[in-house]
Amino acid sequence: MADPTVMDKITALCKRRGFIFQSSEIYGGLNGAWDYGPLGAQLKKNIKDHWWRAMTQLRDDIVGMDGAILMNRAVWRASGHEATFSDPLVDCKTCKARFRADQIPTSACPQKPSKCPGQGGACDLTEPRSFNLMFKTHAGAVESDENLVYLRPETAQAIFVQFKNVLDTSRQKLPFGIAQIGKAFRNEINPRNFTFRSREFEQMELEFFVKPGTGFEWTDHWLEQRLLWYESIGIPRAKIHILDVPESDRAFYSKKTYDLEYEFPFGVQELEGIAYRTDYDLTRHQEASGKPLEYFDEEAKEKYIPHVVEPSAGVDRTVLAVLCEAFCEEEVTDEKGNKETRTVLRFAPCVAPVKAGIFPLLKNKPELVAKAREVESLLRPHMATFYDESGAIGRRYRRQDEAGTPFGITIDFETLEGAKEGPLAGQKDTVTLRHRDSMKQERLPIGSLLGTLLPLLR
Ligand code: GAP
């Protein structure tokens, strides 16, 4: 069930803890643009690194590239974006608001009392018309039609137009893929649901080139691989709905598309599309550029245009899904027996922005502080840490719970004087390791911290 209050809480937490801020906030913001703060930028980077590693490091049949945002306008003519990358737009002549025609039932008229556009007495909606979503700018000093360039609305086209260069320089053979992560821009009519539909966002796209006749099998292969990947970053299969997109809703060049939809608090919505794009893109670019983009199959001794399977994921939507999945409020009892609500982000350790909080029990005991700094220097080269010596230890744990830090390490008097009980009784240089989700604590020698933590962070 969609729960809007959860989304309000997540949005507030993101601002309070420095995950995500409204762009240009001090000037009233800019609709559809967001800035990632310290924790958000690290979370986003960890997710992108995890994707990049899964694609280009753990497999030997995918190479990476990093294309420019600005491309020759001919690319967008050939791909069909200039003519057809548009949404149906409806204007209200009374209040001047604009709506996506297909989203009218879930949009709100800005006039009070707020209703659906068209339902208020004064509403005067136009017929839908096509609105191209590509942002335009000019390359060079002259603002003429010849200098017009677009901010790319997807990263994929750079891969298609560099297919031959990558093939020739990487010595790959079909089937193989080219992966890319980068910014994309769409002048969305109605940016909404926090970062879900933005005007500036990032994509993680793979174009996987295959032999004609094998596209359907590879589409199913990628469906499974992508579900496994989401599981590895903490989004369970059960929360992802697989939509086998019916032909009537697919792009005309796609023979099969799966949408992976996540149960966001505002409803089940698309996280990623996995599309079998046939040989459409390479054929179009070959025709329009006049440059051969065929592949010579040495085994079959024949030339053909490869077919493409494209898993295309949104970075920002993945960050949002990870935040929604991790967000949890639970009632706990503190050391004095008082009940309180604990807010915790249960991030998978591999994507958590900070891996370990380091806490000297008291900040006015120099020996505790020195030992805590020693532990910090031991861990810092291997993981993101956060040193915190201010406030009661319980409050410090809560702060890290809210930031999603999976481990807390406390340096206490037993560290200096020797453990009081348990298998390490009498041993100095031990610390407590607190686990965020269970809140369980165990005592460990400082010397085994790295060996214990590193395997848990992969
Ligand atoms: N190359 C194929 C392509 O771009 P798409 O379904 O239009 O396909 C792929 O976009 C993914 O990019 C989406 O599944 C979504 O995660 C992300 N995305 C698209 N538009 C977005 C927007 N306005 N804001 C945030 N993410 C967006």
Coordinates of C-alpha atoms and ligand atoms in Angstrom, one line a residue:
M1 CA 0.0 0.0 0.0
A2 CA 1.3 3.5 -0.9
D3 CA 2.1 5.4 2.2
P4 CA 2.8 9.2 1.7
T5 CA 3.7 9.8 5.3
V6 CA 6.7 7.4 4.9
M7 CA 7.9 9.5 1.9
D8 CA 7.6 12.7 4.0
K9 CA 9.7 11.1 6.7
I10 CA 12.4 9.9 4.3
T11 CA 12.6 13.3 2.6
A12 CA 13.0 15.0 6.0
L13 CA 15.6 12.5 7.0
C14 CA 17.5 13.1 3.8
K15 CA 17.7 16.8 4.4
R16 CA 18.4 16.5 8.1
R17 CA 21.3 14.1 7.7
G18 CA 22.8 15.5 4.5
F19 CA 21.7 12.9 2.0
I20 CA 19.7 15.0 -0.5
F21 CA 18.9 18.8 -0.6
Q22 CA 16.8 20.8 -3.0
S23 CA 19.0 22.3 -5.7
S24 CA 19.6 26.1 -5.2
E25 CA 17.5 25.9 -2.0
I26 CA 18.5 29.4 -0.7
Y27 CA 17.0 30.9 -3.8
G28 CA 13.8 29.0 -3.5
G29 CA 15.0 25.9 -5.3
L30 CA 14.7 24.7 -8.9
N31 CA 12.0 22.2 -9.7
G32 CA 13.3 18.8 -10.8
A33 CA 17.0 19.2 -9.7
W34 CA 18.6 17.9 -6.5
D35 CA 21.9 18.1 -4.8
Y36 CA 23.4 15.2 -2.9
G37 CA 25.0 16.1 0.4
P38 CA 28.0 14.3 2.0
L39 CA 26.2 11.1 2.9
G40 CA 24.1 11.1 -0.2
A41 CA 27.0 11.6 -2.5
Q42 CA 28.9 8.7 -0.9
L43 CA 25.8 6.5 -1.1
K44 CA 25.3 7.3 -4.7
K45 CA 29.0 6.7 -5.5
N46 CA 28.9 3.3 -3.7
I47 CA 25.9 2.3 -5.8
K48 CA 27.6 3.3 -9.0
D49 CA 30.8 1.6 -8.1
H50 CA 29.0 -1.5 -7.2
W51 CA 27.2 -1.5 -10.6
W52 CA 30.5 -0.7 -12.5
R53 CA 32.3 -3.6 -10.6
A54 CA 29.5 -6.1 -11.4
M55 CA 29.5 -5.1 -15.1
T56 CA 33.1 -4.4 -16.0
Q57 CA 35.2 -6.2 -13.3
L58 CA 33.4 -9.4 -12.4
R59 CA 32.6 -10.2 -16.1
D60 CA 35.1 -10.4 -18.9
D61 CA 32.5 -9.7 -21.7
I62 CA 31.8 -6.1 -20.8
V63 CA 34.0 -3.0 -21.2
G64 CA 33.3 0.5 -20.0
M65 CA 33.2 3.9 -21.6
D66 CA 32.5 7.5 -20.7
G67 CA 30.9 9.6 -23.4
A68 CA 30.4 13.3 -23.7
I69 CA 27.0 14.8 -22.7
L70 CA 27.1 17.0 -25.8
M71 CA 26.9 15.2 -29.1
N72 CA 26.4 16.1 -32.8
R73 CA 22.8 16.9 -33.4
A74 CA 22.8 14.3 -36.2
V75 CA 22.9 11.6 -33.5
W76 CA 19.5 12.6 -32.1
R77 CA 18.1 13.0 -35.6
A78 CA 19.2 9.4 -36.5
S79 CA 18.0 7.9 -33.2
G80 CA 14.6 9.4 -33.6
H81 CA 14.8 11.5 -30.5
E82 CA 14.5 14.8 -32.3
A83 CA 11.2 13.8 -34.0
T84 CA 9.6 11.6 -31.3
F85 CA 11.1 12.0 -27.8
S86 CA 8.1 13.8 -26.4
D87 CA 5.3 13.6 -23.9
P88 CA 1.7 14.8 -24.3
L89 CA 1.3 18.2 -22.7
V90 CA -1.9 19.9 -21.5
D91 CA -2.1 23.6 -20.5
C92 CA -4.7 25.1 -18.2
K93 CA -5.7 28.5 -19.7
T94 CA -7.0 29.7 -16.3
C95 CA -4.1 28.9 -13.9
K96 CA -1.4 28.5 -16.6
A97 CA -0.2 25.2 -15.0
R98 CA 1.0 22.4 -17.3
F99 CA 0.3 18.7 -16.9
R100 CA 1.3 15.5 -18.6
A101 CA -1.9 14.4 -20.3
D102 CA -1.4 10.8 -19.3
Q103 CA -0.9 11.8 -15.6
I104 CA -4.0 14.0 -15.2
P105 CA -5.8 11.6 -12.8
T106 CA -2.8 11.6 -10.4
S107 CA -1.9 15.3 -10.8
A108 CA -3.2 18.1 -8.6
C109 CA -4.6 21.4 -9.8
P110 CA -2.7 24.3 -8.1
Q111 CA -6.0 26.1 -7.4
K112 CA -7.6 25.5 -4.0
P113 CA -9.4 23.3 -3.0
S114 CA -6.9 21.1 -4.9
K115 CA -8.6 18.7 -7.3
C116 CA -7.5 16.8 -10.4
P117 CA -6.9 19.2 -13.3
G118 CA -10.1 19.7 -15.2
Q119 CA -12.3 19.0 -12.2
G120 CA -12.4 22.6 -10.7
G121 CA -15.1 24.9 -12.0
A122 CA -12.6 27.3 -13.5
C123 CA -10.3 24.8 -15.2
D124 CA -9.9 25.3 -18.9
L125 CA -7.7 22.6 -20.3
T126 CA -6.2 22.6 -23.9
E127 CA -6.1 19.6 -26.1
P128 CA -2.9 17.5 -25.6
R129 CA 0.1 18.5 -27.8
S130 CA 3.5 17.0 -28.1
F131 CA 6.3 18.5 -26.0
N132 CA 9.9 17.4 -26.8
L133 CA 11.8 16.6 -23.6
M134 CA 15.3 17.4 -24.8
F135 CA 17.0 20.5 -23.4
K136 CA 18.5 22.7 -26.0
T137 CA 21.6 24.8 -25.9
H138 CA 24.2 26.2 -28.4
A139 CA 27.8 25.2 -28.9
G140 CA 29.9 28.2 -29.5
A141 CA 29.2 31.9 -29.4
V142 CA 26.4 32.1 -32.0
E143 CA 22.9 31.1 -31.0
S144 CA 21.9 29.8 -34.4
D145 CA 20.0 26.8 -35.5
E146 CA 23.3 25.3 -36.9
N147 CA 24.9 25.5 -33.5
L148 CA 22.0 23.8 -31.7
V149 CA 23.0 20.9 -29.4
Y150 CA 21.0 18.9 -27.0
L151 CA 21.8 17.8 -23.5
R152 CA 21.6 14.1 -23.9
P153 CA 18.4 12.5 -22.7
E154 CA 20.0 9.1 -22.4
T155 CA 23.6 7.8 -22.2
A156 CA 22.9 5.0 -24.6
Q157 CA 23.5 6.8 -27.9
A158 CA 27.2 7.5 -27.1
I159 CA 27.6 3.8 -26.9
F160 CA 26.0 3.1 -30.2
V161 CA 27.9 5.8 -32.1
Q162 CA 31.2 4.6 -30.6
F163 CA 30.4 0.9 -31.1
K164 CA 33.0 0.4 -33.9
N165 CA 35.8 2.3 -32.0
V166 CA 35.2 0.2 -28.9
L167 CA 35.0 -3.0 -30.8
D168 CA 38.2 -2.3 -32.7
T169 CA 40.2 -1.3 -29.6
S170 CA 39.0 -3.7 -27.0
R171 CA 39.4 -7.0 -29.0
Q172 CA 36.0 -8.2 -27.8
K173 CA 33.9 -10.7 -29.8
L174 CA 30.1 -11.0 -29.8
P175 CA 28.3 -11.3 -27.4
F176 CA 29.8 -8.4 -25.5
G177 CA 28.7 -5.3 -23.8
I178 CA 29.6 -1.6 -23.3
A179 CA 28.7 -0.1 -20.0
Q180 CA 28.4 3.5 -19.1
I181 CA 27.3 5.7 -16.2
G182 CA 26.5 9.3 -16.7
K183 CA 24.2 12.3 -16.5
A184 CA 21.0 12.5 -18.6
F185 CA 18.6 15.4 -18.9
R186 CA 14.9 15.5 -19.7
N187 CA 12.7 18.6 -19.5
E188 CA 10.0 16.6 -17.7
I189 CA 6.6 18.4 -17.6
N190 CA 5.9 17.3 -14.1
P191 CA 9.0 16.4 -12.0
R192 CA 7.7 14.7 -8.9
N193 CA 8.0 12.2 -6.1
F194 CA 11.2 13.6 -4.6
T195 CA 14.1 12.5 -6.9
F196 CA 12.1 9.9 -8.7
R197 CA 11.2 12.0 -11.7
S198 CA 13.9 14.7 -12.1
R199 CA 15.0 16.9 -15.0
E200 CA 18.7 16.1 -14.4
F201 CA 19.6 12.5 -13.4
E202 CA 22.1 9.8 -13.9
Q203 CA 21.8 6.5 -15.7
M204 CA 23.7 3.2 -15.5
E205 CA 23.3 1.7 -19.0
L206 CA 24.6 -1.4 -20.6
E207 CA 24.3 -2.1 -24.3
F208 CA 24.9 -5.8 -24.7
F209 CA 25.6 -6.7 -28.4
V210 CA 24.5 -10.1 -29.5
K211 CA 24.1 -12.3 -32.5
P212 CA 20.8 -11.9 -34.4
G213 CA 18.4 -14.6 -33.2
T214 CA 19.7 -14.7 -29.6
G215 CA 18.2 -11.5 -28.3
F216 CA 15.3 -13.1 -26.4
E217 CA 17.6 -15.4 -24.5
W218 CA 19.9 -12.6 -23.5
T219 CA 17.0 -10.5 -22.4
D220 CA 16.1 -13.2 -19.9
H221 CA 19.7 -13.6 -18.9
W222 CA 19.9 -9.9 -18.1
L223 CA 16.6 -9.9 -16.2
E224 CA 18.0 -12.5 -13.8
Q225 CA 21.4 -10.8 -13.5
R226 CA 19.8 -7.5 -12.7
L227 CA 17.5 -9.0 -10.0
L228 CA 20.5 -10.6 -8.4
W229 CA 22.3 -7.2 -8.5
Y230 CA 19.4 -5.5 -6.7
E231 CA 19.4 -8.2 -4.1
S232 CA 23.1 -7.6 -3.5
I233 CA 22.5 -3.9 -2.7
G234 CA 19.6 -4.8 -0.3
I235 CA 16.5 -4.6 -2.5
P236 CA 14.8 -8.0 -2.3
R237 CA 13.3 -9.7 -5.3
A238 CA 9.9 -9.7 -3.5
K239 CA 9.8 -5.9 -3.6
I240 CA 10.5 -5.8 -7.4
H241 CA 7.6 -6.3 -9.8
I242 CA 8.5 -7.6 -13.2
L243 CA 6.3 -6.1 -15.9
D244 CA 6.5 -7.9 -19.2
V245 CA 5.6 -4.8 -21.2
P246 CA 2.8 -5.5 -23.7
E247 CA 3.6 -4.8 -27.4
S248 CA 1.2 -1.8 -27.4
D249 CA 3.3 0.0 -24.7
R250 CA 6.7 -0.9 -26.0
A251 CA 8.9 1.4 -28.1
F252 CA 8.3 0.5 -31.7
Y253 CA 11.8 -1.0 -32.1
S254 CA 11.6 -3.2 -29.0
K255 CA 10.7 -6.8 -29.4
K256 CA 10.6 -7.4 -25.7
T257 CA 10.9 -5.2 -22.6
Y258 CA 10.8 -6.0 -19.0
D259 CA 10.2 -3.1 -16.6
L260 CA 11.6 -3.7 -13.1
E261 CA 9.3 -1.8 -10.8
Y262 CA 9.9 -1.2 -7.1
E263 CA 7.3 -0.8 -4.4
F264 CA 8.1 2.9 -3.5
P265 CA 6.0 4.4 -0.7
F266 CA 4.2 6.4 -3.4
G267 CA 3.3 3.4 -5.5
V268 CA 4.9 0.6 -7.7
Q269 CA 7.1 2.5 -10.2
E270 CA 9.8 1.8 -12.7
L271 CA 13.3 1.4 -11.5
E272 CA 14.9 -0.1 -14.6
G273 CA 14.0 -1.1 -18.1
I274 CA 15.5 -4.2 -19.9
A275 CA 14.8 -3.8 -23.6
Y276 CA 15.6 -6.0 -26.5
R277 CA 16.2 -3.1 -29.0
T278 CA 17.0 -5.4 -32.0
D279 CA 19.4 -3.9 -34.5
Y280 CA 17.4 -0.7 -34.7
D281 CA 20.0 1.8 -33.2
L282 CA 23.1 0.6 -35.1
T283 CA 21.2 0.3 -38.4
R284 CA 19.9 3.9 -38.0
H285 CA 23.4 5.2 -37.3
Q286 CA 24.9 3.2 -40.1
E287 CA 22.3 4.6 -42.5
A288 CA 22.5 8.2 -41.3
S289 CA 26.3 8.4 -40.9
G290 CA 27.2 6.3 -44.0
K291 CA 29.8 4.6 -41.8
P292 CA 29.8 0.8 -41.6
L293 CA 28.7 -0.5 -38.2
E294 CA 28.6 -4.2 -39.0
Y295 CA 30.4 -6.9 -37.2
F296 CA 32.3 -9.6 -39.0
D297 CA 31.6 -13.0 -37.4
E298 CA 34.8 -15.0 -37.9
E299 CA 33.2 -18.3 -37.0
A300 CA 30.2 -18.0 -39.3
K301 CA 32.3 -16.0 -41.8
E302 CA 29.5 -13.5 -42.2
K303 CA 28.8 -9.8 -41.6
Y304 CA 25.8 -8.5 -39.8
I305 CA 24.6 -5.7 -37.6
P306 CA 24.5 -6.9 -34.0
H307 CA 21.3 -6.9 -32.0
V308 CA 21.2 -5.2 -28.6
V309 CA 19.8 -6.0 -25.2
E310 CA 19.8 -2.9 -22.9
P311 CA 19.4 -3.0 -19.2
S312 CA 19.0 0.7 -18.4
A313 CA 18.8 1.8 -14.7
G314 CA 18.4 5.1 -13.1
V315 CA 21.1 5.9 -10.4
D316 CA 18.8 8.4 -8.6
R317 CA 15.9 6.0 -8.6
T318 CA 18.2 3.2 -7.3
V319 CA 19.4 5.5 -4.5
L320 CA 15.8 6.4 -3.7
A321 CA 14.8 2.7 -3.7
V322 CA 17.7 1.8 -1.4
L323 CA 16.8 4.6 1.0
C324 CA 13.1 3.5 1.0
E325 CA 14.0 -0.1 1.6
A326 CA 16.5 0.8 4.3
F327 CA 14.2 3.2 6.2
C328 CA 12.8 1.8 9.4
E329 CA 11.3 3.1 12.6
E330 CA 11.1 0.8 15.5
E331 CA 10.4 0.9 19.2
V332 CA 13.4 0.1 21.4
T333 CA 14.1 0.2 25.1
D334 CA 17.1 2.1 26.3
E335 CA 19.5 1.2 29.2
K336 CA 17.3 2.8 31.7
G337 CA 14.2 0.9 30.5
N338 CA 12.6 3.8 28.7
K339 CA 10.9 3.1 25.4
E340 CA 11.9 5.2 22.4
T341 CA 11.6 5.2 18.7
R342 CA 14.8 4.4 16.8
T343 CA 15.1 5.6 13.2
V344 CA 17.5 3.4 11.3
L345 CA 18.6 3.1 7.7
R346 CA 19.3 -0.6 7.2
F347 CA 21.7 -0.2 4.3
A348 CA 23.5 -3.2 2.9
P349 CA 27.0 -2.7 4.2
C350 CA 28.4 -2.6 0.6
V351 CA 26.5 0.6 -0.2
A352 CA 26.4 2.2 3.3
P353 CA 28.1 5.7 3.1
V354 CA 29.9 5.2 6.4
K355 CA 31.0 1.7 7.4
A356 CA 32.1 2.2 11.0
G357 CA 31.5 4.7 13.7
I358 CA 34.3 5.0 16.2
F359 CA 33.5 6.2 19.7
P360 CA 35.8 6.7 22.7
L361 CA 33.5 6.1 25.7
L362 CA 34.5 9.5 27.3
K363 CA 36.0 12.4 25.5
N364 CA 37.8 13.8 28.6
K365 CA 39.9 10.7 29.1
P366 CA 43.0 11.2 26.8
E367 CA 44.0 7.5 26.9
L368 CA 40.5 6.6 25.5
V369 CA 40.7 9.3 22.9
A370 CA 44.2 8.3 21.8
K371 CA 43.2 4.6 21.5
A372 CA 40.1 5.5 19.5
R373 CA 42.2 7.6 17.1
E374 CA 44.6 4.7 16.8
V375 CA 41.6 2.4 15.8
E376 CA 40.4 5.1 13.4
S377 CA 43.9 5.2 11.6
L378 CA 43.9 1.5 11.4
L379 CA 40.5 1.3 9.6
R380 CA 40.5 4.6 7.6
P381 CA 42.6 3.3 4.7
H382 CA 40.2 0.4 4.2
M383 CA 36.7 1.9 4.8
A384 CA 34.8 5.1 5.4
T385 CA 34.8 5.8 9.1
F386 CA 33.2 8.5 11.4
Y387 CA 34.8 9.5 14.6
D388 CA 32.4 10.8 17.2
E389 CA 33.2 11.7 20.8
S390 CA 30.4 14.0 21.7
G391 CA 27.3 13.1 23.8
A392 CA 26.1 10.0 25.6
I393 CA 27.2 6.8 23.8
G394 CA 23.5 5.8 23.2
R395 CA 22.9 9.1 21.4
R396 CA 26.0 8.5 19.3
Y397 CA 24.7 5.1 18.3
R398 CA 21.4 6.6 17.3
R399 CA 23.0 9.2 15.2
Q400 CA 24.9 6.5 13.3
D401 CA 21.8 4.3 13.0
E402 CA 20.1 7.2 11.3
A403 CA 23.0 7.6 8.9
G404 CA 22.9 3.8 8.2
T405 CA 26.3 3.0 9.5
P406 CA 26.4 -0.8 10.0
F407 CA 29.1 -1.0 12.7
G408 CA 29.9 0.9 15.8
I409 CA 33.2 0.5 17.6
T410 CA 33.5 1.6 21.2
I411 CA 36.8 2.1 23.1
D412 CA 36.1 1.8 26.8
F413 CA 37.9 1.2 30.1
E414 CA 38.2 -2.5 29.4
T415 CA 40.2 -1.6 26.3
L416 CA 42.8 0.0 28.5
E417 CA 42.6 -2.3 31.6
G418 CA 41.7 -5.7 30.2
A419 CA 38.4 -7.3 29.4
K420 CA 36.3 -8.2 32.5
E421 CA 34.7 -11.4 31.3
G422 CA 34.2 -13.8 28.4
P423 CA 36.8 -15.6 26.3
L424 CA 39.0 -12.4 26.2
A425 CA 39.0 -11.9 30.0
G426 CA 42.1 -10.0 31.1
Q427 CA 43.2 -9.2 27.6
K428 CA 43.9 -5.5 26.8
D429 CA 43.3 -3.7 23.5
T430 CA 39.8 -5.1 22.9
V431 CA 36.8 -3.0 21.8
T432 CA 33.1 -3.6 21.5
L433 CA 31.7 -4.0 18.1
R434 CA 28.0 -3.0 17.8
H435 CA 25.9 -4.3 15.0
R436 CA 23.4 -1.7 13.7
D437 CA 20.4 -4.0 12.9
S438 CA 20.5 -6.3 15.9
M439 CA 22.1 -3.8 18.2
K440 CA 24.1 -6.8 19.6
Q441 CA 27.5 -6.1 20.9
E442 CA 30.6 -8.3 20.9
R443 CA 34.1 -7.9 22.3
L444 CA 36.9 -8.2 19.8
P445 CA 40.7 -7.6 19.9
I446 CA 41.6 -4.5 17.9
G447 CA 43.9 -6.7 15.9
S448 CA 40.9 -8.7 14.5
L449 CA 38.8 -5.7 13.6
L450 CA 39.9 -5.5 9.9
G451 CA 39.7 -9.3 9.4
T452 CA 36.1 -9.3 10.9
L453 CA 34.8 -6.2 9.1
L454 CA 36.2 -6.4 5.6
P455 CA 34.4 -9.6 4.5
L456 CA 31.1 -8.1 5.8
L457 CA 31.5 -5.0 3.6
R458 CA 31.6 -6.7 0.2
Ligands
GAP1 N1 18.2 4.1 -23.0 C1 16.9 3.7 -22.5 C2 16.3 4.7 -21.6 O1 16.8 5.8 -21.4 P1 14.2 5.0 -20.1 O2 13.2 3.9 -19.6 O3 13.7 6.2 -20.7 O4 15.2 4.2 -21.1 C3 15.9 4.4 -18.2 O5 15.2 5.3 -18.9 C4 15.9 4.6 -16.7 O6 16.4 5.9 -16.5 C5 14.6 4.5 -16.1 O7 14.2 3.2 -15.8 C6 14.8 5.3 -14.8 O8 15.4 4.6 -13.8 C7 15.7 6.4 -15.3 N2 15.0 7.7 -15.6 C8 14.4 8.0 -16.7 N3 13.8 9.2 -16.6 C9 14.1 9.7 -15.4 C10 13.8 10.9 -14.7 N4 13.1 11.9 -15.3 N5 14.3 11.0 -13.4 C11 15.0 10.0 -12.9 N6 15.3 8.9 -13.5 C12 14.9 8.7 -14.7

